[in-house]
mmCIF file of C-alpha atoms in Angstrom:
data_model
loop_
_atom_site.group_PDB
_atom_site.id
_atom_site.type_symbol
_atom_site.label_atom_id
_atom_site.label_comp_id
_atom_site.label_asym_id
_atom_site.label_seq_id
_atom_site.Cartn_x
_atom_site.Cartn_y
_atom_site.Cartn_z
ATOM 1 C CA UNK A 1 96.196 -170.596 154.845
ATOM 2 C CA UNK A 2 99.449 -170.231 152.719
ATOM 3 C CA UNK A 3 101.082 -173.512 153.468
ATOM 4 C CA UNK A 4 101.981 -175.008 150.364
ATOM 5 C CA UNK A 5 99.753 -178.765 151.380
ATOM 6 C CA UNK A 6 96.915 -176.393 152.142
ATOM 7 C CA UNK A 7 94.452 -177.690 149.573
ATOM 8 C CA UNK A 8 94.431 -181.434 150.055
ATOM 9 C CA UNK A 9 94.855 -181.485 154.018
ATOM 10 C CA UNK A 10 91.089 -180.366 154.972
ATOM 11 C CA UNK A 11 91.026 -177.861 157.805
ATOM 12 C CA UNK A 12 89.320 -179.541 161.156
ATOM 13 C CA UNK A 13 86.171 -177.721 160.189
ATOM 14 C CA UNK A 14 86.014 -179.700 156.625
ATOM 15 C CA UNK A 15 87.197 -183.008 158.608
ATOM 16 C CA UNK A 16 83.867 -182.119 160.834
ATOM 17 C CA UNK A 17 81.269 -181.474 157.924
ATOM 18 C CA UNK A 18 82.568 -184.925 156.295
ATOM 19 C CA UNK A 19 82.613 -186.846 159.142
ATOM 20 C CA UNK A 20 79.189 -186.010 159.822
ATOM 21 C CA UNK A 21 77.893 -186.833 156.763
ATOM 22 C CA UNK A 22 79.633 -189.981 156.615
ATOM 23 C CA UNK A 23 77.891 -190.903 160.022
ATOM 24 C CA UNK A 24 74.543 -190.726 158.114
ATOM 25 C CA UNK A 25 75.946 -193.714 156.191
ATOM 26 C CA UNK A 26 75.424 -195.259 153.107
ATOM 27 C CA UNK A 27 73.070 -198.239 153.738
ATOM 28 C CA UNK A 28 69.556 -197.596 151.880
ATOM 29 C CA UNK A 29 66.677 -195.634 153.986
ATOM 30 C CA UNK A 30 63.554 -196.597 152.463
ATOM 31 C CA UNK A 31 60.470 -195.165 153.285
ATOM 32 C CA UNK A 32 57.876 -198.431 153.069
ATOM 33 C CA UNK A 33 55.500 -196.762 150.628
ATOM 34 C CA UNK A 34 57.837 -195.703 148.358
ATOM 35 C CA UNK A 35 59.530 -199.237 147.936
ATOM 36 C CA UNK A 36 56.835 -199.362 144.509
ATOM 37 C CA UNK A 37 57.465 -195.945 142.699
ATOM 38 C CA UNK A 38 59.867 -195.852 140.036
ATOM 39 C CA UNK A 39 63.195 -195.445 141.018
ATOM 40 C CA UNK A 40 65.418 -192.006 140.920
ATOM 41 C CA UNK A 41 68.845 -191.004 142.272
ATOM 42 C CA UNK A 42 70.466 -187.774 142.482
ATOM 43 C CA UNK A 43 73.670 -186.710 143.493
ATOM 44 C CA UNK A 44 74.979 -183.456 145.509
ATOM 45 C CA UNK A 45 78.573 -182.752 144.731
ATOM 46 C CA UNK A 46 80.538 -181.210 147.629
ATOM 47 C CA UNK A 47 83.440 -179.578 146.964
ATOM 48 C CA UNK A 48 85.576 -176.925 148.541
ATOM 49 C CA UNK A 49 87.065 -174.086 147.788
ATOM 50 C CA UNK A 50 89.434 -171.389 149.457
ATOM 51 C CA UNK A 51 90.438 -172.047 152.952
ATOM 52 C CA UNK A 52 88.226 -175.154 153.001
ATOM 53 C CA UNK A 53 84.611 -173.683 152.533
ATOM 54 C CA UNK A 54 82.239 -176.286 150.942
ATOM 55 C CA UNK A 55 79.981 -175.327 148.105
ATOM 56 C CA UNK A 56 78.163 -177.546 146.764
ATOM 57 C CA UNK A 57 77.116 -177.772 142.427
ATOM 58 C CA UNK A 58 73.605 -177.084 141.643
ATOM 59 C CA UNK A 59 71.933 -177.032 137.708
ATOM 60 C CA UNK A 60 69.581 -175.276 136.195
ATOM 61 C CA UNK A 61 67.348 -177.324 133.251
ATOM 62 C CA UNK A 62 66.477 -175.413 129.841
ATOM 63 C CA UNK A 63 63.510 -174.150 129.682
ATOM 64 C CA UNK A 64 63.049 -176.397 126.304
ATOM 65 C CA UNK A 65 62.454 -179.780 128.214
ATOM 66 C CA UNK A 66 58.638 -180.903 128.731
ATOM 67 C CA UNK A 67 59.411 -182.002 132.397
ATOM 68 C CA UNK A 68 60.406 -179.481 135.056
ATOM 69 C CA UNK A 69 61.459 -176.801 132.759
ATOM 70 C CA UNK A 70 63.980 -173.821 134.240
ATOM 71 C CA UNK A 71 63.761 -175.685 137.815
ATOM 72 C CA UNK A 72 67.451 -175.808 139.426
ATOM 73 C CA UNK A 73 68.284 -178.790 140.726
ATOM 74 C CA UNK A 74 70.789 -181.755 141.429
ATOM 75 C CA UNK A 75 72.328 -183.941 138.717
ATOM 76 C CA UNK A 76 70.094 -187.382 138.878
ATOM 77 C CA UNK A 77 67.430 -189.295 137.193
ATOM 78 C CA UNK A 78 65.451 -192.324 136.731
ATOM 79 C CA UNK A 79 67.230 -195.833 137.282
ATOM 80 C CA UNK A 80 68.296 -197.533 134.176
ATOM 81 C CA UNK A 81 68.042 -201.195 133.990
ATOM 82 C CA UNK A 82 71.622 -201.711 133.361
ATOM 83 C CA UNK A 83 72.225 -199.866 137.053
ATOM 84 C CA UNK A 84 71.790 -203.170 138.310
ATOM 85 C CA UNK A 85 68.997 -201.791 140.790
ATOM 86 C CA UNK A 86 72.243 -200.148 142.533
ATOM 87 C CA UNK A 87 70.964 -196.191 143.919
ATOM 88 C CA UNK A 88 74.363 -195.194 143.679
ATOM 89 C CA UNK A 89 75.319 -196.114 140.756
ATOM 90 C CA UNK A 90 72.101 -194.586 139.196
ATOM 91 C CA UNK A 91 73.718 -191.254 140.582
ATOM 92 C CA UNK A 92 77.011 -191.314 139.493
ATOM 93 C CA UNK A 93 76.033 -192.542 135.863
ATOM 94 C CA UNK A 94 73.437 -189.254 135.997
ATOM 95 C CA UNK A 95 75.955 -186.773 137.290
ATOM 96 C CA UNK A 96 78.748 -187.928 134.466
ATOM 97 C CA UNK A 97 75.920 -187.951 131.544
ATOM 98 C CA UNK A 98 75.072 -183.853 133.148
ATOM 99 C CA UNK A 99 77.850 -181.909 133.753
ATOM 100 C CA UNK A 100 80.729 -184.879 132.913
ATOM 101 C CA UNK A 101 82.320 -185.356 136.665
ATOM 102 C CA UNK A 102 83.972 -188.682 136.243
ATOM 103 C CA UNK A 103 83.066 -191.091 138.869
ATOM 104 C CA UNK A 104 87.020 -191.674 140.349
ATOM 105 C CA UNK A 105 86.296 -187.956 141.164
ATOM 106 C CA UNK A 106 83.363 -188.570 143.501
ATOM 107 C CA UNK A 107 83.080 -190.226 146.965
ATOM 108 C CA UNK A 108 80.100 -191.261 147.996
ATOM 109 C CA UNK A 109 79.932 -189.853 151.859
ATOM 110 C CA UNK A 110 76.238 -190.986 152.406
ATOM 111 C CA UNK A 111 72.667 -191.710 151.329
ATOM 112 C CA UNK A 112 69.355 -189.625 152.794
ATOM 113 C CA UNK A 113 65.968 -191.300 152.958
ATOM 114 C CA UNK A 114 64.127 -191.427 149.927
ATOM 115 C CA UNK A 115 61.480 -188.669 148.896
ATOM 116 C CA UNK A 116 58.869 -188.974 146.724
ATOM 117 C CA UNK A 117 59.052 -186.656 143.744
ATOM 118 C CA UNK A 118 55.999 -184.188 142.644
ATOM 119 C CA UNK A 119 55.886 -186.632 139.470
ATOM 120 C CA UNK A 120 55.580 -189.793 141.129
ATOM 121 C CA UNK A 121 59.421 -191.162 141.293
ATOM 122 C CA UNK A 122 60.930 -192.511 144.706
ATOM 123 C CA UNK A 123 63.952 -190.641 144.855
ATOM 124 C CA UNK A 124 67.244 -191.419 146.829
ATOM 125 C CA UNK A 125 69.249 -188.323 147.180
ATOM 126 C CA UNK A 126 73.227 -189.394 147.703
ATOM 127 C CA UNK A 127 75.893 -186.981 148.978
ATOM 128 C CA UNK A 128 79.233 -187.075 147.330
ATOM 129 C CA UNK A 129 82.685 -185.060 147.681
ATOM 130 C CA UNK A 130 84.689 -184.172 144.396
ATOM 131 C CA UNK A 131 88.104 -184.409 144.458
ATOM 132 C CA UNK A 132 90.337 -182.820 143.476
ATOM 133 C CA UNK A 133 87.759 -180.065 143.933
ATOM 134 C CA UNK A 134 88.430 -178.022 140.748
ATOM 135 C CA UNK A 135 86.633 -181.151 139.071
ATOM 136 C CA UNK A 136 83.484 -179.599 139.945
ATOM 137 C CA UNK A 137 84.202 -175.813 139.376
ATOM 138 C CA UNK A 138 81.533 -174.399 137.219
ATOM 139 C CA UNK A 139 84.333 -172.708 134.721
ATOM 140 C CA UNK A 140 86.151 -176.249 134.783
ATOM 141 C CA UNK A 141 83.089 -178.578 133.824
ATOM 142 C CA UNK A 142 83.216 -178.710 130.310
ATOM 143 C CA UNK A 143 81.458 -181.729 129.263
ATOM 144 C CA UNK A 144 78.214 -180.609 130.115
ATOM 145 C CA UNK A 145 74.743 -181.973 128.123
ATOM 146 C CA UNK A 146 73.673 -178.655 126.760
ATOM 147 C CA UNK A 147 70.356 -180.562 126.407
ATOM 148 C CA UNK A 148 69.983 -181.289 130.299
ATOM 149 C CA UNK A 149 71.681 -178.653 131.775
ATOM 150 C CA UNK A 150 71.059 -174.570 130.869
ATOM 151 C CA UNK A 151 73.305 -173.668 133.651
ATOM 152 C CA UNK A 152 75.641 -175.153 136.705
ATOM 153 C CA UNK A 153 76.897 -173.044 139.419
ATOM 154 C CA UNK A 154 78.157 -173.011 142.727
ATOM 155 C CA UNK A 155 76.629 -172.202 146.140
ATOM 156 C CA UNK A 156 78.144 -172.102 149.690
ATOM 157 C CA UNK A 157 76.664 -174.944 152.078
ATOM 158 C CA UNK A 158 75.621 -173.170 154.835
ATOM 159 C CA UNK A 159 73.934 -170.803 152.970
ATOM 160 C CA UNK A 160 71.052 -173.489 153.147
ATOM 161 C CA UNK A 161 71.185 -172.927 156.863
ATOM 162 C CA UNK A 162 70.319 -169.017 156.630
ATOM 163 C CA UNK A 163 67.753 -168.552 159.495
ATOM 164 C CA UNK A 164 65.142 -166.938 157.105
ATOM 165 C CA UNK A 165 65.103 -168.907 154.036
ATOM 166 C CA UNK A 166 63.687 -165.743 151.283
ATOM 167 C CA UNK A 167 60.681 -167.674 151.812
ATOM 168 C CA UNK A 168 58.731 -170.986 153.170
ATOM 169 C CA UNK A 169 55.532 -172.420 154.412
ATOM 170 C CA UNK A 170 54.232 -176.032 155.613
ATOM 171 C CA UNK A 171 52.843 -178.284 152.908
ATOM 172 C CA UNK A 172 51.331 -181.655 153.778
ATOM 173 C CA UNK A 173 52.499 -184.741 150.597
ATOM 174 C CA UNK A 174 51.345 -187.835 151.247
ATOM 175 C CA UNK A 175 50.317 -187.492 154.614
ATOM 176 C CA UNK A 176 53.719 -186.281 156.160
ATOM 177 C CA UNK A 177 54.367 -182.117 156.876
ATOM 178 C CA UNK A 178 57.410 -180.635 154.706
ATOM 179 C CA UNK A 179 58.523 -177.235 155.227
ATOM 180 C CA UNK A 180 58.293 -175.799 151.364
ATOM 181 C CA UNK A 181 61.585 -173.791 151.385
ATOM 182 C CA UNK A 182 62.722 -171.063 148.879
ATOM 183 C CA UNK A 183 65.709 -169.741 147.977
ATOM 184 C CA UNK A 184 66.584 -166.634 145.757
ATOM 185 C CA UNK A 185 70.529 -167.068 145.222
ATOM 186 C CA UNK A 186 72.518 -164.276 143.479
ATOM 187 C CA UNK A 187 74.726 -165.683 141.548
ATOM 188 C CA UNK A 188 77.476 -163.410 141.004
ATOM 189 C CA UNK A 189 80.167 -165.360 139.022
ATOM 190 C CA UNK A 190 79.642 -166.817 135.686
ATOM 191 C CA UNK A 191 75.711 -165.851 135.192
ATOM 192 C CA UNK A 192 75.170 -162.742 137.336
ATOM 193 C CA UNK A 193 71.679 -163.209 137.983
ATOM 194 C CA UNK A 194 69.526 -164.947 140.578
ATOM 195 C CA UNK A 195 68.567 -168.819 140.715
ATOM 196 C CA UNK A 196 65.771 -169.791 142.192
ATOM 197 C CA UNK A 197 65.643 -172.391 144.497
ATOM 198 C CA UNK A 198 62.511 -174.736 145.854
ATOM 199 C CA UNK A 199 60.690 -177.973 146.059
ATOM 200 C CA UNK A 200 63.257 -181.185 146.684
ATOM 201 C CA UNK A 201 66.108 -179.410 145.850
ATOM 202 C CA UNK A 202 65.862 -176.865 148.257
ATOM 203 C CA UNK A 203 64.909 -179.729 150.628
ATOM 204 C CA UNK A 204 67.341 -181.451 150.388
ATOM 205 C CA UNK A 205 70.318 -178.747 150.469
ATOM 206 C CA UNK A 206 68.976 -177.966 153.745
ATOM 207 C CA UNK A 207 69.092 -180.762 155.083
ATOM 208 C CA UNK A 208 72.484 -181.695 153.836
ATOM 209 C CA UNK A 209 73.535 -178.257 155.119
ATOM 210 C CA UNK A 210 71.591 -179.338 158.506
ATOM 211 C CA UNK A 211 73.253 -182.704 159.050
ATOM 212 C CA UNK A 212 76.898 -181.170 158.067
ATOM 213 C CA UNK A 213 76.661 -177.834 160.032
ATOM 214 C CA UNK A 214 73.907 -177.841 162.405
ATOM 215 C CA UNK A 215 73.373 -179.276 165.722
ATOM 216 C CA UNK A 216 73.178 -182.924 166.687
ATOM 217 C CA UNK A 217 69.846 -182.898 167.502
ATOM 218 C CA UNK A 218 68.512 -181.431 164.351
ATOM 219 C CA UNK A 219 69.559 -183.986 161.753
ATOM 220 C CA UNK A 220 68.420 -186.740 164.069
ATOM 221 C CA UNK A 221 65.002 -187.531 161.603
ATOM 222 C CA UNK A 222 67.416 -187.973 158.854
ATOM 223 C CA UNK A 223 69.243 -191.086 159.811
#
């Protein structure tokens, strides 16, 4: 819209997506057998863009590091002691040492249950708007740790709700049934090539993507 207050009043659409997030909440969702694992966090930064649209920032890794080299995910990592044992702050402390968003930029909208990680980590994934948004524009983000991060770019939500996902198949991991989920994004702004994206990151954009655009009874497993 061209009204001059256009970019910080959110559209009823953007008031919807939030809201719904929010309802998730942000009180911990542990699943019992992961209270043990060594603790992870990471964060997914939602931010929007033209006429309202949330995207949400995604990384690539170089292909240099010895753990999940070239994979695209979320800023996070393991828990520090001086986190104080506090999910959240794990996150935000992660997502400033990345790609240098400053934590007054992010609100925390909610936490998802925790996942365990191929490598043995329980993760807690928590969802967090940037604002003002341009604080998590790929061009803008100029602090980022050239050793963590190879890339960061930005992809519309809902495009984790694409009926076909490019591919995906049922996997059983540690006794519960995931639907493995790949997507082939092409990126056509600052890198101009494609990004692929699987494993937890892919799982979880969906289901933040789910909870925020799909129907009630779909994200009900989540809370």
């Amino acid at each position: 819209s061209s009204n001059s207050n256009s970019h910080t009043a959110p559209s009823k659409e953007e008031e919807n997506y939030i809201t719904k997030l929010r309802n998730i909440g942000l009180h911990p969702k542990e699943t019992p057998h992961h209270t043990t694992l060594p603790r992870a966090s990471i964060l997914i930064p939602i931010f929007a863009r033209n006429n309202n649209i949330p995207y949400i920032l995604l990384t690539q890794r170089p292909q240099t590091l010895s753990s999940h080299p070239g994979d695209v995910c979320f800023p996070g990592g393991r828990q520090d002691p001086m986190d104080n044992q506090n999910d959240i702050t794990t996150a935000l402390r992660e997502t400033l040492e990345e790609v240098g968003i400053q934590p007054q930029h992010l609100t925390p909208l909610c936490r998802l249950a925790t996942i365990e990680s191929k490598n043995g980590l329980c993760v807690t994934p928590i969802v967090a708007l940037v604002t003002p948004s341009r604080q998590a524009e790929p061009s803008h983000l100029t602090e980022i740790s050239k050793k963590e991060v190879d890339a960061a770019f930005a992809v519309p939500l809902e495009y984790f709700l694409k009926e076909e996902c490019d591919e995906n198949y049922e996997v059983e991991w540690r006794g519960e049934k995931f639907i493995m989920r790949y997507y082939y994004f092409e990126e056509e702004e600052m890198y101009k090539r494609t990004f692929k994206i699987w494993g937890l990151t892919a799982h979880v954009a969906h289901q933040v993507a789910t909870i925020g655009f799909g129907t009630d009874d779909e994200h009900r497993p989540f809370t």
